[in-house]
Coordinates of C-alpha atoms in Angstrom, one line a residue:
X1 CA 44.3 145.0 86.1
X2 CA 45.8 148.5 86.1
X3 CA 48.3 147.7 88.6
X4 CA 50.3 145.0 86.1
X5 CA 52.9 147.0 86.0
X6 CA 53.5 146.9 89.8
X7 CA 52.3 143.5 90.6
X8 CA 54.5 141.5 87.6
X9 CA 57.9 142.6 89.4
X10 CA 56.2 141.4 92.4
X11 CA 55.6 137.8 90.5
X12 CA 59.0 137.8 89.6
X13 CA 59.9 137.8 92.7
X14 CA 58.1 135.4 93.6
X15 CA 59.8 133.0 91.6
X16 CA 63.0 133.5 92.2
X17 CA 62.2 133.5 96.0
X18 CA 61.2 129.5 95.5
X19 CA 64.1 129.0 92.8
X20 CA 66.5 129.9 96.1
X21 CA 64.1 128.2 98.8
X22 CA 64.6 124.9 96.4
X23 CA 68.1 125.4 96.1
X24 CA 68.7 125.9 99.7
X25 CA 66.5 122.6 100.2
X26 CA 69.2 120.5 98.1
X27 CA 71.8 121.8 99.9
X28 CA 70.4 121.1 103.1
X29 CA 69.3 117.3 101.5
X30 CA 73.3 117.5 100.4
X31 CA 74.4 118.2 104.1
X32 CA 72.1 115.9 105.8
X33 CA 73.4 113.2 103.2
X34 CA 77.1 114.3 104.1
X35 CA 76.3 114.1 108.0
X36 CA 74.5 111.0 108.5
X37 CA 75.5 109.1 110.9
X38 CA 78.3 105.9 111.3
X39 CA 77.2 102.5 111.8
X40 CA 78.7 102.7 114.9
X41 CA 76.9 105.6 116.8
X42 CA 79.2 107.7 118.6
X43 CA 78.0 109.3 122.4
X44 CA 78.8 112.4 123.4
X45 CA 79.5 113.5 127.5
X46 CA 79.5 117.3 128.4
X47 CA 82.4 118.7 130.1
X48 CA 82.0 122.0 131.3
X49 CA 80.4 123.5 128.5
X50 CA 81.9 121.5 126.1
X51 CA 80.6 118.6 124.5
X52 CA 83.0 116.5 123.7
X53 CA 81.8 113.3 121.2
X54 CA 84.0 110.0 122.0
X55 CA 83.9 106.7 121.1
X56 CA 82.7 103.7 123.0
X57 CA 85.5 101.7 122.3
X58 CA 88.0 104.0 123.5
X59 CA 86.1 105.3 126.6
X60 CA 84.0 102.3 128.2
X61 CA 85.7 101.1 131.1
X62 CA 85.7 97.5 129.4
X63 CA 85.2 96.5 125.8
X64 CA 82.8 93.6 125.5
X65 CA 85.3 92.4 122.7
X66 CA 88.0 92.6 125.0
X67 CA 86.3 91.5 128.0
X68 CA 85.2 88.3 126.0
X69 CA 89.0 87.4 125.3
X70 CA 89.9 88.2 128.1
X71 CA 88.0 85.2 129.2
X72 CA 88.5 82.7 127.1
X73 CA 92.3 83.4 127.7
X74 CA 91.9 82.7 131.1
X75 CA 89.8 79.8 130.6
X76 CA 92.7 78.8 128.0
X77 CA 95.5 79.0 130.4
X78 CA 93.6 77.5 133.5
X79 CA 92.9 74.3 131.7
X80 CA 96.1 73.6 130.3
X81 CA 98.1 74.7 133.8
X82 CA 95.9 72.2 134.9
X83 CA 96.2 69.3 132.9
X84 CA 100.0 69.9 132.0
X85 CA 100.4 70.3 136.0
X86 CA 98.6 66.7 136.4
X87 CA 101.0 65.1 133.7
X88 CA 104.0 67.1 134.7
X89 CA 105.6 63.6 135.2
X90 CA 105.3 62.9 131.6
X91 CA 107.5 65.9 131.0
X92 CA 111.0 66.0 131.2
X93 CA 113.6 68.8 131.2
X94 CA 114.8 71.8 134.0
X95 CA 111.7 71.8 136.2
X96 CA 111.5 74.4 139.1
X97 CA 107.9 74.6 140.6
X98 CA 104.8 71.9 139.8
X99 CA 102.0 74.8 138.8
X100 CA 104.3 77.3 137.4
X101 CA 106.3 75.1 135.1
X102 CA 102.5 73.9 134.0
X103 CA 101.4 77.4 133.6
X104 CA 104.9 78.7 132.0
X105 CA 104.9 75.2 129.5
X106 CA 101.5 76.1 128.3
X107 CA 102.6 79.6 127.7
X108 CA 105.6 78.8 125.6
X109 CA 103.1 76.1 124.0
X110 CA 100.6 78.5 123.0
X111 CA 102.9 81.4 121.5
X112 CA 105.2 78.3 119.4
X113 CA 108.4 79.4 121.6
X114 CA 109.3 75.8 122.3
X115 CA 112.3 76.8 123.8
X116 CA 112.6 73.0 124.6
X117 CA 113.5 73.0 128.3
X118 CA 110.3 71.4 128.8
X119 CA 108.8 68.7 126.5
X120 CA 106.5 66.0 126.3
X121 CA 107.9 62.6 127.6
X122 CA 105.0 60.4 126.6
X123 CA 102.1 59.6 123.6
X124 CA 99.4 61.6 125.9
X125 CA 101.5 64.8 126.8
X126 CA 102.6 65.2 122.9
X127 CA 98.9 64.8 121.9
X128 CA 97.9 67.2 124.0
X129 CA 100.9 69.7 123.2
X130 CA 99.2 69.2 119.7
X131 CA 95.8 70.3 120.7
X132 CA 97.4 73.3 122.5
X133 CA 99.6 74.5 120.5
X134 CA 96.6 74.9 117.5
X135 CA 94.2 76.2 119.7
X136 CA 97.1 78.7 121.1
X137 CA 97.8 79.8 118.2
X138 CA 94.2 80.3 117.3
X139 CA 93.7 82.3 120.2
X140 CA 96.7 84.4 119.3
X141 CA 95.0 86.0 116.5
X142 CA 91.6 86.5 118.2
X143 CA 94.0 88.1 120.8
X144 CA 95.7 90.4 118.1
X145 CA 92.7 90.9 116.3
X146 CA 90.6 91.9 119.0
X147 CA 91.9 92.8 122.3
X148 CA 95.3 93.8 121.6
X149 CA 93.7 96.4 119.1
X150 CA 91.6 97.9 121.4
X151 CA 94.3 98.3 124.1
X152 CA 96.4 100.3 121.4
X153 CA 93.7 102.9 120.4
X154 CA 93.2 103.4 124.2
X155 CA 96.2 104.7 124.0
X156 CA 95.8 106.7 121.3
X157 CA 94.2 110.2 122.5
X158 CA 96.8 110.0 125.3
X159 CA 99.7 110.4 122.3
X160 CA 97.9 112.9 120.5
X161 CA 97.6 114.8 123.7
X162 CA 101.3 114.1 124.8
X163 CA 102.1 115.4 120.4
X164 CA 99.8 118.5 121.2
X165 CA 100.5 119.5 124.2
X166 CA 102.0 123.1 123.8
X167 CA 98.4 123.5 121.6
X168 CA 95.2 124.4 122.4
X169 CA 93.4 121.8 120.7
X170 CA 89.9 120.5 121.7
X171 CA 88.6 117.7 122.1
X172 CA 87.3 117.4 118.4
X173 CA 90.0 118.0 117.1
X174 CA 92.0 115.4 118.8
X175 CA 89.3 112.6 117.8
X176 CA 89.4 113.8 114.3
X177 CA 93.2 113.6 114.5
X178 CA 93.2 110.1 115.7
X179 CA 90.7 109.0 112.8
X180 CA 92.4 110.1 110.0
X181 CA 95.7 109.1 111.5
X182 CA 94.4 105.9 113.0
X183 CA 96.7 103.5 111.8
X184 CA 100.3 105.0 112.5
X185 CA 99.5 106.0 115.6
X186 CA 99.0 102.6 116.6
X187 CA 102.0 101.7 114.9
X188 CA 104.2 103.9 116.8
X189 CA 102.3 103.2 120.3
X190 CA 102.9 99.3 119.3
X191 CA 106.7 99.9 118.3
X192 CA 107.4 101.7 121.5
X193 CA 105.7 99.3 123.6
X194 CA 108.0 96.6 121.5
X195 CA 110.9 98.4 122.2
X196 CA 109.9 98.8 126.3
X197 CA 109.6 94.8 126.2
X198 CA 113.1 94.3 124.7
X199 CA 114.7 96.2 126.6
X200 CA 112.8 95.1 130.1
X201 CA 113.3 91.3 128.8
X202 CA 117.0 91.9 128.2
X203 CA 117.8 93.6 131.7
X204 CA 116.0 90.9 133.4
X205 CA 117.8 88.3 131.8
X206 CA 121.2 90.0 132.8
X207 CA 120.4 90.4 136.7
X208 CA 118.2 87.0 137.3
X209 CA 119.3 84.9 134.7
X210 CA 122.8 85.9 135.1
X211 CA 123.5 85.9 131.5
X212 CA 125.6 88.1 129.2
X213 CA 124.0 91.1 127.3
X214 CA 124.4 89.6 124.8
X215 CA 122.9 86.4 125.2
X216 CA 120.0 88.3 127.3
X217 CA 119.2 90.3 124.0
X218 CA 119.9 87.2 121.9
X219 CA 117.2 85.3 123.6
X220 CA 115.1 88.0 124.0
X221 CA 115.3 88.3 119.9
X222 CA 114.8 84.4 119.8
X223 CA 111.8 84.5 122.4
X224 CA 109.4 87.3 121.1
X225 CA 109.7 86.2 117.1
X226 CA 108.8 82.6 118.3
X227 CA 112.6 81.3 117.5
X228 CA 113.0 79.4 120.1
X229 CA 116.4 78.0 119.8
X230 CA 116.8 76.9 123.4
X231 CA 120.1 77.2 124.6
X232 CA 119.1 80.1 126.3
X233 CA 116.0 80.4 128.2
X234 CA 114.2 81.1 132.0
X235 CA 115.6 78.4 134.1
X236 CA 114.6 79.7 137.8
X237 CA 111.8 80.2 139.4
X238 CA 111.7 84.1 139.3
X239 CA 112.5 84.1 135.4
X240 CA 109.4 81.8 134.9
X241 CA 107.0 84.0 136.6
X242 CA 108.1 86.8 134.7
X243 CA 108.6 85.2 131.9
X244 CA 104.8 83.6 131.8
X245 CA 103.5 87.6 131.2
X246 CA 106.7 88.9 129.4
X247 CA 106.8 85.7 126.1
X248 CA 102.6 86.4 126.1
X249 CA 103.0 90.5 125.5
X250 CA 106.1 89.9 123.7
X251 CA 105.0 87.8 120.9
X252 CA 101.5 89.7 120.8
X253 CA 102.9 92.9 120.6
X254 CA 105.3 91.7 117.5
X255 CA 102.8 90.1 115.8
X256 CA 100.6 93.4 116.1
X257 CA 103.3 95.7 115.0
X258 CA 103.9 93.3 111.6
X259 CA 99.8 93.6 111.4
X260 CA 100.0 97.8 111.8
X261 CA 103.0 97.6 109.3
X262 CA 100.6 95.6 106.2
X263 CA 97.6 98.0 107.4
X264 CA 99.7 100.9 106.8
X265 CA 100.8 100.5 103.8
X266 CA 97.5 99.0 102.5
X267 CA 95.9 102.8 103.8
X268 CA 98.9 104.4 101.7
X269 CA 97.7 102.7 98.5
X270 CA 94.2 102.9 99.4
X271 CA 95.1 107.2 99.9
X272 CA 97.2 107.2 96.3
X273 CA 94.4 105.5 94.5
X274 CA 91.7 108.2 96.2
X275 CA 93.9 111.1 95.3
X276 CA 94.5 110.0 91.6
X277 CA 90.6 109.3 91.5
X278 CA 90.1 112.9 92.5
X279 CA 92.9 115.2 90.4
X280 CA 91.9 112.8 87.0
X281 CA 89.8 115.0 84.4
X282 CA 86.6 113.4 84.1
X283 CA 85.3 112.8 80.7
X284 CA 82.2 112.1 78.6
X285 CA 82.2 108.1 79.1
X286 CA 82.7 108.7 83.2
X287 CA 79.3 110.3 83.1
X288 CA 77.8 108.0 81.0
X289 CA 78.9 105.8 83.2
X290 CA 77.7 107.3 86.2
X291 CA 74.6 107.7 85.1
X292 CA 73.0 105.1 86.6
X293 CA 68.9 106.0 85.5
X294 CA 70.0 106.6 82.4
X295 CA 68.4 110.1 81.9
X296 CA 71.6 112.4 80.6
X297 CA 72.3 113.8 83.2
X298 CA 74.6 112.9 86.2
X299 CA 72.9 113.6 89.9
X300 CA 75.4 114.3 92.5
X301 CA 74.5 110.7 94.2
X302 CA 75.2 109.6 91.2
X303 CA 78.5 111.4 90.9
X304 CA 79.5 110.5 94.4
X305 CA 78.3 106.6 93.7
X306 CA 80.2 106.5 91.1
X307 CA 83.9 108.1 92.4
X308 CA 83.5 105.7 95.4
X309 CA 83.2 103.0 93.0
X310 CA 86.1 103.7 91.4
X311 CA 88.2 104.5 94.7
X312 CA 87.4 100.9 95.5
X313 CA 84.8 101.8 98.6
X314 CA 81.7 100.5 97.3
X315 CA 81.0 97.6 94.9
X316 CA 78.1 97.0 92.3
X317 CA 77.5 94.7 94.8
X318 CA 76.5 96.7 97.6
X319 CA 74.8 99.0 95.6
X320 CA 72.6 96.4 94.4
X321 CA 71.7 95.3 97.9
X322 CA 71.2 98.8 98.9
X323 CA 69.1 99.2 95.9
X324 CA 67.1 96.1 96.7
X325 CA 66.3 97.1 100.6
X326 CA 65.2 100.8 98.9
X327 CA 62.6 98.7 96.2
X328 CA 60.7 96.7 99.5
X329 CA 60.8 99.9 101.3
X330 CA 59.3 101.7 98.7
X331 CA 56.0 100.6 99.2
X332 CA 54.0 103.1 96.1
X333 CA 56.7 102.4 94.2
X334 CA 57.0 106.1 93.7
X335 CA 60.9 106.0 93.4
X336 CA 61.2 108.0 96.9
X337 CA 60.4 106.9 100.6
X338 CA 58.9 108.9 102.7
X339 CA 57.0 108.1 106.3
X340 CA 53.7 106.4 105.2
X341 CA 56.4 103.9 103.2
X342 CA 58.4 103.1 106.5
X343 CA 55.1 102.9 108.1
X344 CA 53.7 100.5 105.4
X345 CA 57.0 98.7 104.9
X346 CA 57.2 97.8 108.7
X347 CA 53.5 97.0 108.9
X348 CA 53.6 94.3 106.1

């Protein structure tokens, strides 16, 4: 008892030690909270003695999405080569080759060309036209939607590479790069693509078709936006087998670079609207209202709950759910989870 004097600083001490030990134990909650992972878990592969993270959709030698449209594209065009091939009697207009002009009608079927060189001479042929030219089109945008996509952000790393080249950038870096300029990179790979099909379409049109530039860039125009006027078109053989890839990339590739175009300027909004959230002076009803237990003060989950509310990110709606799978996993109802309520939950 004589020592008080030496062991009370010593107390003190004490105390604040475990004040910083639990503040350095929400910042470390904070930071696990900030760096858990994405739905979609991202692999990593070591290069040297760099790791370098990637993502399975840009570095798998074949995308299941892509692999799975790939097939029923092929299915698609086989069947109607086919049957258009076993009718081809029932169509009239400037035929060249039995499978080919099958395969090259089905093509300008399914991407609404209708240039009109070919068309259905009979009830049966124009029904199934009909049934093609919906389920084409269907296609189309499982095509744009899916595979077209992923062949674009293949692309990707290779134009932020070919932007940093005089850099010394890591790998990182580069992925971070893409993500947060996602969306106008594909834009510019898609528009230079475009403009590579233009002007391929038009030379080929000038040296096989033996038309005028001109008309070659005319009904290149007409061809890719699904015009279709038809007084100029591929008549020979040569321009048909060309023509059965070129009208299928062409009319893909415009209809993705209109889809990049309404994505880009959605994500310019969506960046305005997170910016104003962020410079705005919060005030006393914005932490009423993001206090969500109702206890007077504002937890930063609660904070960050509520500014991804208002930046449109979240709904009540998925809070609610996400609320709802947190009450069955809480098994004690003791308002946190920890192992034994996993353990319980799954058990149950």
């Amino acid at each position: 008892m004589a020592n008080n004097g030496v062991k009370e600083p010593l107390l003190w001490v004490s105390l604040d030690a475990t004040q910083k030990t639990e503040q350095q134990l929400n910042k470390r909650s904070l930071l696990r909270f900030r760096s858990a992972p994405h739905a979609e878990i991202v692999p990593t592969e070591t290069n040297g003695n760099e790791s370098i993270p990637h993502s399975a959709s840009i570095f798998q030698n074949l995308h299941p999405s892509f692999k799975r449209v790939a097939i029923y594209l092929a299915v698609y065009l086989g069947v109607g080569a086919l049957i258009f091939y076993l009718v081809r009697n029932q169509i009239k207009g400037q035929k060249t080759d039995g499978i080919l002009d099958a395969l090259y009608f089905t093509i300008v079927t399914m991407t609404t060309v209708g240039y009109g060189d070919l068309v259905p001479n009979s009830h049966l042929t124009k029904l199934l036209a009909c049934a093609f030219v919906f389920s084409g089109m269907a296609l189309i945008g499982l095509i744009v939607s899916k595979a077209a996509d992923y062949l674009v952000e293949k692309q990707e790393i290779l134009l932020v590479k070919a932007m940093r080249m005089h850099q010394k950038v890591g790998s990182t870096e580069i992925l971070r790069e893409v993500e947060t300029n996602k969306t106008r990179y594909k834009l510019f790979i898609v528009f230079f693509l475009l403009f590579i099909l233009i002007i391929a379409g038009t030379i080929f049109l000038v040296t096989v078709e033996k038309l005028d530039v001109i008309d070659a860039f005319y009904c290149v125009c007409s061809t890719i936006t699904t015009l279709g006027y038809g007084d100029q078109s591929f008549s020979t053989q040569a321009g048909r087998i060309f023509a059965v890839f070129w009208i299928l990339t062409g009319t893909i590739t415009l209809a993705q670079l209109f889809l990049y175009i309404a994505e880009l300027n959605t994500e310019i909004r969506q960046k305005e609207l997170v910016k104003w959230v962020l410079t705005r002076k919060v005030t006393n009803s914005d932490l009423e209202a993001a206090d969500l237990d109702v206890d007077g003060t504002v937890r930063a989950a609660e904070f960050v709950i509520y500014k991804l509310k208002e930046m449109g990110k979240i709904s009540q709606e998925d809070i609610s759910l996400v609320m709802q799978e947190f009450e069955q996993l809480d098994v004690d109802d003791s308002g946190t989870l920890s192992t034994s309520d996993i353990t319980l939950a799954q058990s149950s």
